[in-house]
XYZ file of C-alpha atoms in Angstrom:
692
model
C -5.025 -4.287 -12.981
C -7.117 -7.028 -11.435
C -10.118 -6.639 -9.210
C -13.383 -8.233 -8.211
C -16.725 -6.445 -8.310
C -20.254 -7.324 -7.305
C -23.318 -6.004 -5.584
C -26.032 -6.837 -3.132
C -29.510 -5.734 -4.172
C -32.893 -5.588 -2.533
C -34.424 -7.952 -5.139
C -35.493 -11.222 -3.555
C -35.900 -13.443 -6.591
C -33.520 -14.737 -9.219
C -33.742 -14.288 -12.922
C -31.707 -13.462 -15.953
C -28.191 -12.275 -15.349
C -28.183 -8.614 -14.459
C -31.931 -8.409 -13.703
C -31.379 -7.758 -9.984
C -30.859 -4.022 -10.225
C -28.084 -4.405 -12.780
C -29.647 -2.462 -15.625
C -28.365 0.597 -17.418
C -30.153 3.784 -18.412
C -32.139 2.154 -21.208
C -32.767 -1.185 -19.502
C -29.638 -2.841 -20.920
C -27.695 -5.398 -18.906
C -24.532 -4.252 -17.149
C -21.335 -6.304 -17.181
C -17.775 -5.363 -16.188
C -15.433 -5.222 -19.179
C -13.117 -8.239 -19.414
C -14.811 -10.138 -16.596
C -15.521 -13.729 -15.661
C -18.669 -14.461 -13.690
C -18.043 -16.282 -10.406
C -21.712 -16.505 -9.441
C -24.922 -14.917 -10.652
C -28.123 -13.242 -9.453
C -29.474 -11.912 -7.244
C -26.077 -10.886 -5.829
C -23.586 -11.453 -8.682
C -19.809 -11.451 -8.376
C -17.220 -11.008 -11.154
C -13.444 -11.304 -11.365
C -12.038 -8.690 -13.744
C -8.626 -8.612 -15.374
C -5.858 -11.082 -16.153
C -6.318 -13.432 -13.214
C -4.413 -16.706 -13.399
C -6.527 -19.869 -13.132
C -5.033 -20.819 -9.762
C -5.665 -17.314 -8.369
C -9.460 -17.661 -8.516
C -11.103 -20.414 -6.489
C -14.776 -20.898 -5.693
C -15.885 -23.616 -3.264
C -19.627 -24.334 -2.956
C -21.609 -26.066 -0.267
C -24.780 -25.443 -2.286
C -26.184 -22.733 -4.568
C -26.659 -20.274 -1.702
C -23.571 -21.060 0.397
C -20.184 -20.531 -1.243
C -16.812 -18.917 -0.792
C -14.566 -17.234 -3.369
C -10.861 -16.633 -2.737
C -8.908 -14.432 -5.147
C -5.135 -14.164 -4.921
C -2.436 -16.371 -3.428
C -3.937 -18.445 -0.636
C -2.229 -21.374 1.079
C -5.496 -23.028 2.167
C -6.653 -26.244 0.548
C -10.156 -26.623 -0.855
C -11.125 -28.622 2.211
C -9.902 -25.823 4.487
C -11.915 -23.342 2.441
C -14.997 -25.536 2.839
C -14.497 -25.705 6.603
C -13.973 -21.938 6.660
C -17.278 -21.481 4.826
C -19.140 -23.595 7.371
C -17.598 -21.634 10.233
C -18.444 -18.319 8.576
C -22.125 -19.302 8.391
C -22.316 -18.515 12.093
C -20.855 -15.051 11.635
C -17.175 -15.675 12.458
C -14.737 -13.737 10.272
C -11.173 -13.757 11.603
C -10.381 -17.321 10.526
C -11.055 -16.313 6.905
C -8.005 -14.029 7.093
C -5.633 -16.441 8.842
C -4.453 -18.564 5.905
C -0.964 -17.954 4.468
C -0.723 -15.699 1.436
C -2.302 -12.480 0.177
C -5.886 -12.756 -0.989
C -9.444 -11.407 -0.835
C -12.297 -13.551 0.511
C -15.968 -13.225 -0.440
C -18.482 -15.430 1.379
C -22.113 -15.834 0.383
C -24.469 -17.355 2.952
C -28.011 -17.008 1.625
C -28.495 -13.290 0.937
C -25.638 -12.299 3.252
C -22.422 -11.296 1.463
C -19.184 -10.830 3.437
C -16.084 -9.289 1.838
C -12.922 -9.320 3.971
C -10.206 -6.743 3.503
C -6.670 -7.388 4.703
C -4.934 -6.030 7.805
C -2.312 -3.896 6.082
C -4.559 -2.305 3.452
C -2.754 -3.664 0.394
C -5.979 -5.403 -0.752
C -8.668 -2.827 0.113
C -12.424 -3.070 -0.348
C -14.585 -0.200 -1.642
C -18.351 0.243 -1.734
C -21.018 2.688 -2.892
C -24.824 2.880 -2.718
C -26.295 1.916 -6.075
C -29.722 0.981 -7.474
C -31.288 0.694 -4.037
C -28.535 -1.652 -2.802
C -24.751 -1.615 -2.456
C -22.053 -2.255 -5.045
C -18.593 -3.290 -3.871
C -15.213 -3.855 -5.491
C -11.518 -4.164 -4.714
C -10.884 -1.087 -6.877
C -12.493 2.347 -6.579
C -12.534 3.351 -10.256
C -15.099 0.714 -11.401
C -17.526 1.939 -8.737
C -16.848 5.552 -9.720
C -17.690 4.658 -13.320
C -20.841 2.882 -12.187
C -22.259 5.934 -10.382
C -20.559 8.568 -12.585
C -18.808 9.959 -9.522
C -17.183 13.362 -9.529
C -13.927 14.093 -7.756
C -13.914 14.526 -3.989
C -11.782 17.661 -3.675
C -11.819 17.477 0.113
C -10.180 14.048 -0.065
C -7.561 15.307 -2.527
C -6.808 18.227 -0.191
C -6.418 15.812 2.724
C -4.040 13.642 0.674
C -1.749 16.648 0.319
C -2.232 18.326 3.701
C -2.322 15.340 6.070
C -1.798 12.031 4.218
C -0.629 10.162 7.330
C -3.641 11.166 9.468
C -6.484 8.618 9.166
C -8.996 11.093 10.579
C -8.348 13.528 7.713
C -8.757 10.984 4.935
C -11.260 8.849 6.902
C -13.157 6.443 4.617
C -13.257 8.659 1.526
C -11.618 8.091 -1.859
C -10.740 10.455 -4.711
C -14.239 9.759 -6.068
C -17.230 11.414 -4.423
C -19.612 8.768 -3.106
C -17.170 5.837 -3.198
C -16.026 4.724 0.268
C -13.381 2.324 1.536
C -13.503 0.022 4.523
C -10.626 0.424 7.014
C -7.834 -2.168 7.171
C -8.711 -5.078 9.428
C -12.438 -4.803 8.658
C -15.009 -6.625 6.563
C -17.984 -5.386 4.559
C -21.179 -7.293 5.370
C -24.182 -6.882 3.031
C -27.698 -8.188 3.648
C -30.123 -7.597 0.747
C -28.427 -4.305 -0.024
C -28.031 -3.065 3.550
C -24.405 -2.715 4.640
C -22.428 -3.059 7.826
C -18.698 -2.678 8.458
C -17.304 -4.990 11.129
C -13.797 -5.232 12.520
C -12.293 -8.674 12.892
C -8.974 -7.683 14.488
C -8.625 -7.028 18.255
C -7.210 -3.632 19.222
C -4.958 -3.055 22.243
C -6.741 -1.277 25.075
C -5.669 2.097 26.438
C -6.689 1.079 29.937
C -4.806 -2.186 30.330
C -1.224 -2.860 29.289
C -0.642 -5.819 26.996
C 0.607 -8.964 28.731
C 4.388 -9.372 28.531
C 5.446 -11.352 25.485
C 8.377 -13.732 25.305
C 10.833 -12.173 22.780
C 12.202 -15.518 21.603
C 8.738 -16.944 21.045
C 7.618 -13.770 19.251
C 10.585 -13.840 16.853
C 9.986 -17.552 16.225
C 6.381 -16.734 15.309
C 7.627 -14.117 12.834
C 9.936 -16.722 11.315
C 7.145 -19.291 10.999
C 4.787 -16.740 9.432
C 7.408 -15.607 6.892
C 8.313 -19.188 5.971
C 4.632 -20.052 5.488
C 4.153 -16.920 3.363
C 7.079 -17.801 1.111
C 6.074 -21.462 0.932
C 2.538 -20.481 -0.156
C 4.071 -18.800 -3.217
C 6.488 -21.640 -3.930
C 3.715 -24.232 -3.816
C 1.626 -22.393 -6.424
C 1.854 -23.516 -10.082
C 4.709 -22.051 -12.117
C 3.744 -19.644 -14.857
C 5.472 -19.088 -18.170
C 4.695 -15.742 -19.838
C 3.665 -15.544 -23.468
C 6.056 -17.367 -25.756
C 8.927 -15.240 -27.048
C 8.008 -14.430 -30.684
C 11.581 -14.808 -31.909
C 15.121 -13.489 -31.961
C 16.171 -9.893 -32.468
C 19.578 -9.179 -34.052
C 22.080 -8.130 -31.428
C 19.899 -9.157 -28.476
C 20.199 -12.137 -26.210
C 17.143 -13.859 -24.636
C 17.250 -11.772 -21.447
C 17.606 -8.483 -23.336
C 14.800 -9.511 -25.671
C 12.456 -10.260 -22.785
C 13.249 -6.956 -21.076
C 12.772 -4.969 -24.291
C 9.396 -6.613 -24.852
C 8.315 -6.267 -21.238
C 8.300 -9.996 -20.556
C 9.471 -11.373 -17.197
C 11.609 -14.476 -16.820
C 9.532 -17.627 -16.223
C 9.591 -18.929 -12.648
C 10.242 -17.288 -9.276
C 12.707 -14.562 -8.359
C 13.325 -11.848 -5.805
C 14.746 -8.406 -5.280
C 18.227 -8.377 -3.760
C 19.016 -4.791 -2.837
C 21.567 -5.627 -0.158
C 19.179 -4.622 2.606
C 17.932 -7.102 5.224
C 14.310 -7.364 4.060
C 14.848 -8.330 0.416
C 17.863 -10.448 1.370
C 15.801 -12.402 3.902
C 13.082 -13.206 1.359
C 15.585 -14.172 -1.353
C 17.480 -16.505 0.970
C 14.285 -18.040 2.363
C 12.885 -18.644 -1.123
C 16.170 -20.108 -2.341
C 16.606 -22.311 0.727
C 13.154 -23.856 0.997
C 12.624 -27.149 -0.841
C 10.654 -27.213 -4.061
C 12.855 -25.912 -6.885
C 12.122 -22.206 -6.364
C 13.890 -20.819 -9.431
C 13.274 -20.561 -13.137
C 11.338 -23.186 -15.051
C 13.602 -25.771 -16.677
C 14.100 -25.027 -20.335
C 13.426 -21.309 -19.889
C 15.490 -18.346 -18.790
C 18.892 -19.211 -17.376
C 18.372 -22.948 -17.775
C 19.166 -23.424 -14.081
C 15.930 -24.848 -12.804
C 16.793 -24.785 -9.121
C 18.310 -21.303 -8.988
C 16.278 -18.330 -7.846
C 16.686 -15.197 -9.972
C 17.953 -12.356 -7.728
C 17.724 -8.838 -9.207
C 19.814 -5.911 -7.963
C 19.334 -2.357 -9.198
C 22.503 -0.286 -9.580
C 21.847 3.429 -10.010
C 24.698 4.816 -12.085
C 23.347 8.374 -11.950
C 23.432 8.684 -8.143
C 25.941 6.931 -5.895
C 25.801 6.158 -2.199
C 24.804 2.481 -2.248
C 28.196 0.917 -2.882
C 28.206 -0.941 0.451
C 24.717 -2.386 -0.142
C 25.654 -3.467 -3.651
C 28.731 -5.222 -2.288
C 26.606 -7.053 0.274
C 24.123 -8.026 -2.457
C 26.979 -9.520 -4.453
C 28.158 -11.472 -1.406
C 24.647 -12.816 -0.799
C 24.338 -13.773 -4.464
C 27.336 -16.081 -4.107
C 24.806 -18.596 -2.768
C 24.795 -21.426 -5.363
C 20.976 -21.421 -5.427
C 20.859 -17.793 -6.575
C 21.332 -16.506 -10.108
C 22.327 -12.834 -9.788
C 21.316 -10.184 -12.325
C 22.384 -6.552 -11.916
C 20.174 -3.984 -13.644
C 21.876 -0.666 -14.264
C 20.034 2.598 -14.584
C 21.302 5.992 -15.664
C 19.524 9.323 -16.030
C 16.573 7.720 -17.823
C 15.606 5.898 -14.611
C 15.754 8.897 -12.276
C 12.492 10.077 -10.679
C 10.487 12.423 -12.940
C 12.426 11.213 -16.009
C 9.321 9.532 -17.475
C 6.050 11.332 -16.778
C 3.990 8.985 -18.973
C 2.307 5.914 -17.595
C -0.965 4.049 -17.091
C -3.913 5.322 -15.087
C -3.918 3.868 -11.578
C -6.886 3.376 -9.309
C -5.773 6.169 -6.974
C -2.953 8.735 -6.854
C 0.242 8.137 -4.870
C 3.725 9.573 -4.534
C 5.223 6.550 -6.285
C 3.878 7.669 -9.693
C 6.926 9.880 -10.257
C 9.319 6.939 -9.813
C 7.306 4.191 -11.515
C 9.655 4.030 -14.524
C 12.587 3.507 -12.145
C 10.922 0.459 -10.623
C 9.702 -0.825 -13.976
C 13.288 -0.947 -15.231
C 14.199 -3.281 -12.367
C 11.082 -5.411 -12.527
C 11.401 -5.960 -16.293
C 14.447 -8.122 -15.549
C 12.592 -10.009 -12.817
C 10.585 -13.207 -12.753
C 6.961 -14.024 -13.410
C 6.595 -14.311 -9.613
C 8.806 -11.763 -7.914
C 9.414 -11.339 -4.163
C 9.924 -7.824 -2.783
C 10.715 -6.631 0.720
C 8.213 -3.770 0.815
C 6.532 -3.272 4.186
C 9.302 -4.741 6.357
C 10.222 -1.344 7.783
C 6.625 -0.563 8.731
C 5.853 -3.911 10.395
C 9.182 -4.418 12.190
C 10.638 -1.004 13.022
C 9.562 1.058 16.000
C 7.745 4.274 15.151
C 9.170 7.083 17.352
C 5.754 7.463 18.985
C 6.214 4.019 20.544
C 8.432 5.709 23.134
C 5.226 7.192 24.536
C 3.740 3.686 24.681
C 6.659 2.563 26.855
C 6.027 5.447 29.235
C 2.331 4.580 29.428
C 3.261 0.983 30.273
C 5.811 2.144 32.896
C 8.764 0.678 30.987
C 11.042 3.710 31.172
C 14.207 1.633 31.268
C 13.668 0.572 27.666
C 13.987 4.195 26.521
C 17.682 4.233 27.368
C 19.086 2.536 24.258
C 17.048 4.334 21.547
C 17.552 7.715 23.233
C 21.278 7.052 23.590
C 21.481 6.228 19.878
C 19.767 9.519 19.021
C 22.094 11.417 21.356
C 25.115 9.804 19.704
C 23.840 10.741 16.243
C 23.151 14.335 17.295
C 26.145 14.836 19.563
C 24.130 16.808 22.130
C 23.751 16.001 25.817
C 20.299 17.634 25.779
C 18.760 14.986 23.505
C 17.601 12.592 26.275
C 15.718 15.338 28.109
C 14.078 16.624 24.922
C 13.005 13.177 23.760
C 11.718 12.168 27.184
C 9.722 15.398 27.497
C 8.176 14.946 24.051
C 7.275 11.294 24.747
C 5.788 12.240 28.127
C 3.753 15.029 26.536
C 2.383 12.673 23.877
C 1.517 10.029 26.472
C -0.585 12.632 28.302
C -2.224 14.175 25.208
C -5.706 12.908 24.275
C -6.340 11.951 20.673
C -8.964 14.676 20.274
C -6.487 17.324 21.415
C -3.934 16.060 18.887
C -6.412 16.465 16.015
C -7.454 19.923 17.196
C -3.802 20.979 17.372
C -3.226 19.811 13.799
C -6.322 21.677 12.598
C -4.992 24.837 14.257
C -1.551 24.374 12.681
C -3.123 24.063 9.234
C -5.217 27.193 9.701
C -2.195 29.185 10.889
C 0.109 27.647 8.227
C 2.713 26.478 10.740
C 4.891 23.972 8.876
C 8.157 23.314 10.665
C 10.294 21.009 8.560
C 12.468 18.808 10.837
C 16.162 18.514 10.061
C 18.216 15.574 11.277
C 17.314 12.328 13.021
C 16.539 13.907 16.403
C 14.293 16.632 14.967
C 12.445 14.070 12.826
C 11.898 11.816 15.851
C 10.642 14.714 17.939
C 8.279 15.784 15.165
C 6.915 12.233 14.969
C 6.088 12.220 18.702
C 2.569 13.503 18.085
C -0.870 12.175 17.244
C -1.011 13.996 13.910
C 1.154 16.355 11.860
C 0.934 18.136 8.502
C 2.121 16.424 5.353
C 5.161 17.648 3.419
C 3.015 19.241 0.674
C 0.757 21.193 3.051
C 2.876 24.360 2.854
C 1.977 24.837 -0.831
C -1.796 24.479 -0.519
C -4.210 27.380 -0.697
C -5.902 28.703 2.393
C -9.242 27.295 1.202
C -7.784 23.805 0.871
C -6.202 23.931 4.324
C -9.465 25.213 5.786
C -11.304 22.279 4.205
C -8.935 19.787 5.807
C -9.265 21.605 9.119
C -13.051 21.238 8.913
C -12.653 17.514 8.195
C -10.464 17.141 11.288
C -12.994 18.942 13.482
C -15.679 16.701 12.033
C -13.640 13.690 13.102
C -13.470 14.959 16.694
C -17.260 15.353 16.764
C -17.963 11.792 15.658
C -19.151 9.439 18.347
C -16.497 7.205 19.798
C -13.675 9.553 18.834
C -10.237 8.131 19.482
C -8.228 5.249 18.107
C -8.784 3.049 21.155
C -5.074 2.278 21.351
C -1.748 3.738 22.336
C -0.272 6.540 20.201
C 2.741 4.531 19.012
C 0.640 1.541 18.008
C -1.850 3.841 16.306
C 0.855 5.681 14.364
C 2.479 2.401 13.312
C -0.832 1.116 11.932
C -1.378 4.372 10.037
C 2.140 4.233 8.576
C 1.569 0.629 7.457
C -1.723 1.543 5.780
C -0.036 4.427 3.936
C 2.820 2.190 2.749
C 0.366 -0.480 1.585
C -1.699 2.084 -0.342
C 1.424 3.522 -2.018
C 2.649 0.034 -2.905
C -0.713 -0.864 -4.438
C -0.478 2.162 -6.749
C 3.178 1.430 -7.544
C 2.279 -2.126 -8.517
C -0.297 -0.789 -10.992
C 1.953 1.981 -12.373
C 5.037 -0.221 -12.858
C 3.139 -3.349 -13.885
C 4.912 -5.805 -16.178
C 2.611 -8.035 -18.198
C 2.325 -11.580 -16.778
C 4.269 -10.633 -13.630
C 3.094 -10.832 -10.023
C 4.777 -8.914 -7.211
C 4.735 -10.703 -3.867
C 5.070 -8.775 -0.593
C 5.088 -11.377 2.198
C 5.697 -8.744 4.885
C 2.176 -7.406 4.195
C 0.468 -10.805 4.542
C -2.098 -10.983 7.350
C -0.295 -13.623 9.371
C 3.084 -11.891 9.043
C 1.599 -8.562 10.150
C -0.034 -10.261 13.126
C 3.211 -11.972 14.132
C 5.158 -8.715 13.844
C 2.600 -6.827 15.926
C 3.089 -9.353 18.713
C 6.779 -8.407 19.043
C 7.496 -6.765 22.423
C 7.926 -2.983 22.393
C 11.237 -3.329 24.237
C 12.596 -5.445 21.388
C 11.356 -3.087 18.680
C 12.919 0.097 20.024
C 16.454 -1.271 20.186
C 18.731 0.245 17.517
C 19.099 -2.195 14.612
C 16.124 -4.251 15.754
C 14.864 -5.032 12.239
C 18.173 -6.475 11.068
C 18.579 -8.433 14.325
C 15.098 -9.929 14.050
C 15.595 -10.937 10.420
C 19.023 -12.380 11.197
C 17.389 -14.554 13.857
C 14.664 -15.534 11.369
C 17.297 -16.698 8.883
C 19.264 -18.555 11.541
C 16.088 -20.367 12.539
C 15.610 -21.348 8.897
C 19.186 -22.640 8.657
C 20.852 -19.625 6.976
C 23.861 -18.435 8.984
C 26.489 -17.298 6.485
C 25.638 -13.597 6.129
C 28.125 -11.002 4.863
C 29.738 -8.577 7.289
C 27.760 -5.374 7.679
C 24.502 -7.088 6.800
C 21.652 -4.946 8.072
C 23.793 -1.861 8.682
C 21.797 1.161 7.494
C 23.387 3.055 4.632
C 22.748 6.673 3.677
C 19.569 6.613 1.627
C 20.187 8.005 -1.870
C 16.471 8.673 -2.421
C 16.752 12.414 -1.771
C 19.790 12.756 -4.046
C 18.038 10.817 -6.809
C 14.893 12.941 -6.455
C 16.854 16.188 -6.642
C 18.843 14.946 -9.657
C 15.618 13.930 -11.364
C 14.081 17.341 -10.681
C 17.077 19.077 -12.241
C 16.791 17.024 -15.414
C 12.998 17.257 -15.705
C 12.510 20.851 -14.591
C 11.284 22.059 -18.003
C 8.552 19.397 -18.450
C 7.496 19.925 -14.836
C 7.254 23.686 -15.283
C 5.096 23.038 -18.334
C 2.938 20.629 -16.345
C 2.259 23.363 -13.791
C 1.738 26.116 -16.329
C -2.047 25.714 -16.038
C -2.395 22.833 -13.538
C -5.606 20.985 -12.843
C -4.846 21.288 -9.133
C -5.173 25.056 -9.494
C -8.511 24.652 -11.281
C -9.646 22.579 -8.314
C -8.595 25.332 -5.919
C -5.947 23.241 -4.161
C -2.802 25.150 -5.177
C -1.683 28.267 -7.019
C 0.413 27.562 -10.087
C 3.028 30.252 -9.389
C 3.615 28.897 -5.880
C 4.350 25.393 -7.175
C 6.585 26.678 -9.970
C 8.543 28.721 -7.433
C 8.954 25.620 -5.238
C 10.173 23.569 -8.201
C 12.773 26.196 -9.102
C 13.891 26.372 -5.462
C 14.291 22.591 -5.223
C 16.367 22.540 -8.402
C 18.609 25.281 -6.985
C 19.197 23.279 -3.794
C 16.868 24.982 -1.323
C 16.027 22.769 1.707
C 12.463 21.982 0.642
C 10.559 18.758 1.423
C 11.056 16.765 -1.767
C 8.383 14.252 -0.754
C 5.861 17.095 -0.818
C 6.824 18.019 -4.371
C 6.470 14.356 -5.351
C 2.954 14.379 -3.875
C 1.991 17.455 -5.915
C 3.454 16.188 -9.178
C 1.948 12.708 -8.733
C -1.529 14.073 -8.061
C -1.323 16.418 -11.059
C -0.192 13.537 -13.313
C -2.979 11.314 -12.009
C -5.628 13.951 -12.691
C -4.375 14.393 -16.265
C -4.494 10.636 -16.878
C -7.956 10.308 -15.348
C -9.442 13.078 -17.462
C -7.705 11.835 -20.620
C -9.367 8.393 -20.498
C -12.309 7.795 -22.773
C -13.398 4.305 -21.826
C -15.379 2.871 -18.947
C -15.165 -0.254 -16.811
C -18.686 -1.365 -17.824
C -20.482 -2.598 -20.924
C -24.143 -1.930 -21.493
C -23.851 1.713 -20.466
C -23.815 4.898 -22.515
C -20.443 6.510 -23.184
C -21.135 9.065 -20.460
C -21.204 6.392 -17.732
C -17.707 6.973 -16.407
C -16.058 8.759 -13.510
C -15.736 12.553 -13.590
C -17.904 12.955 -16.717
C -17.788 16.766 -16.669
C -14.086 17.143 -15.846
C -12.803 19.639 -13.293
C -14.858 22.772 -12.931
C -12.757 25.868 -12.072
C -13.192 26.537 -8.374
C -12.386 29.525 -6.258
C -13.439 29.945 -2.674
C -14.979 27.004 -0.865
C -14.053 23.506 -1.937
C -16.644 20.888 -2.666
C -16.332 17.824 -0.461
C -17.956 14.470 -0.389
C -16.606 13.785 3.112
């Protein structure tokens, strides 16, 4: 893991490092473990973890005016200096408009500004501390700093309504540690904090001006090319030198066995349009994108393309064939990683502690097997679905903008898939109802559904689309929560409706799309930590600020067309000079995720039953052990249960075990007790404790 951490205190003077409120219980100086100091008192900032030299840049105008950029940023030092001067007047948005994925911290006198990203893949957290405010890009260091206990209300919301921002709000799993929303910045002035949005939000009262589809797609192409080029222009990195041969192993096998990526740049190549687009863009742009000469394959200009072939579960034969056709490009070096039962979900329940829990913990070993054969800098297509596809709720946006004619093609596609002539009327009625439902009413309806335990699991594409035509709906794990946990989430939802300025300030489809993107970014952040390969960086250009902005500018009418994502990415590649795509490129294939999850459950049922023999979730009052064990047995026997909900339960239980098993802390100069959840989980029955 890598993060930055700092604080803004009320102390006005400067002095020895750590004197500005940064003292422990006995007056000792506090420092993050494994940190490098970027600047000192009275408002110090550290970079923690295995940052590369080119990933940390600090540009100073003078001792009280400076900017730090951490991550991959395509701006030059001169552009950073100009950005610092502009930020002195209070402007923020330009700090987030450079290509790449990064976090910006600006110090102007005693004013500290920390900018989060638009998607939420690089979040910012904060907590009151020592009369001021401490902030970080990870929640666990702040939880250690204040010895935070668990926020059981937040954990209940993660299970009952994970896709509803009002339920989770700004809380974290740690009581007292808060997060700023995506598209916002944290502004600190001598300890006092303010959260400011830098991204404009579409109005409910006025329809957005019509956008030119060709121009919008061209902007997406330019943003993606700039995002890829920002990675290609960064220095190449060679992991630690291979310590020597192993009998019976070649260089690639040796690297994979030792958890070492191939030097240079590579990409996923699943056969889908998103990963294929990034691989072809990276291979086609000038600048020798592939492995470093003298390392790896020895082909310095070839980009390493990695395809995962699941031998335990079929269903992806067509995608694998397309990946092979794409890999015929002479600038690609194709590697196929095979996985059997040992790479199924739930097969490996061991792993590192991540900053937060997420569903991806149960499949981390599956992804690690693929990434171990990848490059030191590895492109992935995560996020493309969320930024390019049309959420079903966008049909209500079209009705609100009086663009009914654009509903014809998506509704016809649903009717064809379902085979019923009643589909158009049902979809239109649901979209019309959502367009006329206020946000507050949507939250109140969800709170009522949770109290009455109404969990209707949709079956089929039409039912899933109809279920998504709402402001808020229960999560897949809600059906297994206790009544107390559901009541807690219901109270949180009612609290959201009572806050001033209730409402997202935007159309339901746009709001739901932003929430889905934030959830995907949060899950990906946890996956990156859980499946981390030493010396490797995962790059997700579709989650870059400028790419997200360009995708949000796409017209609704273009988004809702069936196959829109593949068509847009095909146009992007054509604009970049790539035209020779295999037949069937972009055609959706039956997702084998459910089959893999069920197969993994069957193989791991005994360890999972042991995990939920006396679960920590039951001690917290969130579930009853017998209910979860019954659900696990039912899923193994083929009952139509929401497998994503079981993954949520298992992931959260695993995360709690790993959190309570740790003995260290993120800080030096503190007693051993200065860590998160110092007293463990106290058995709870009845009301849940909540920090929200």
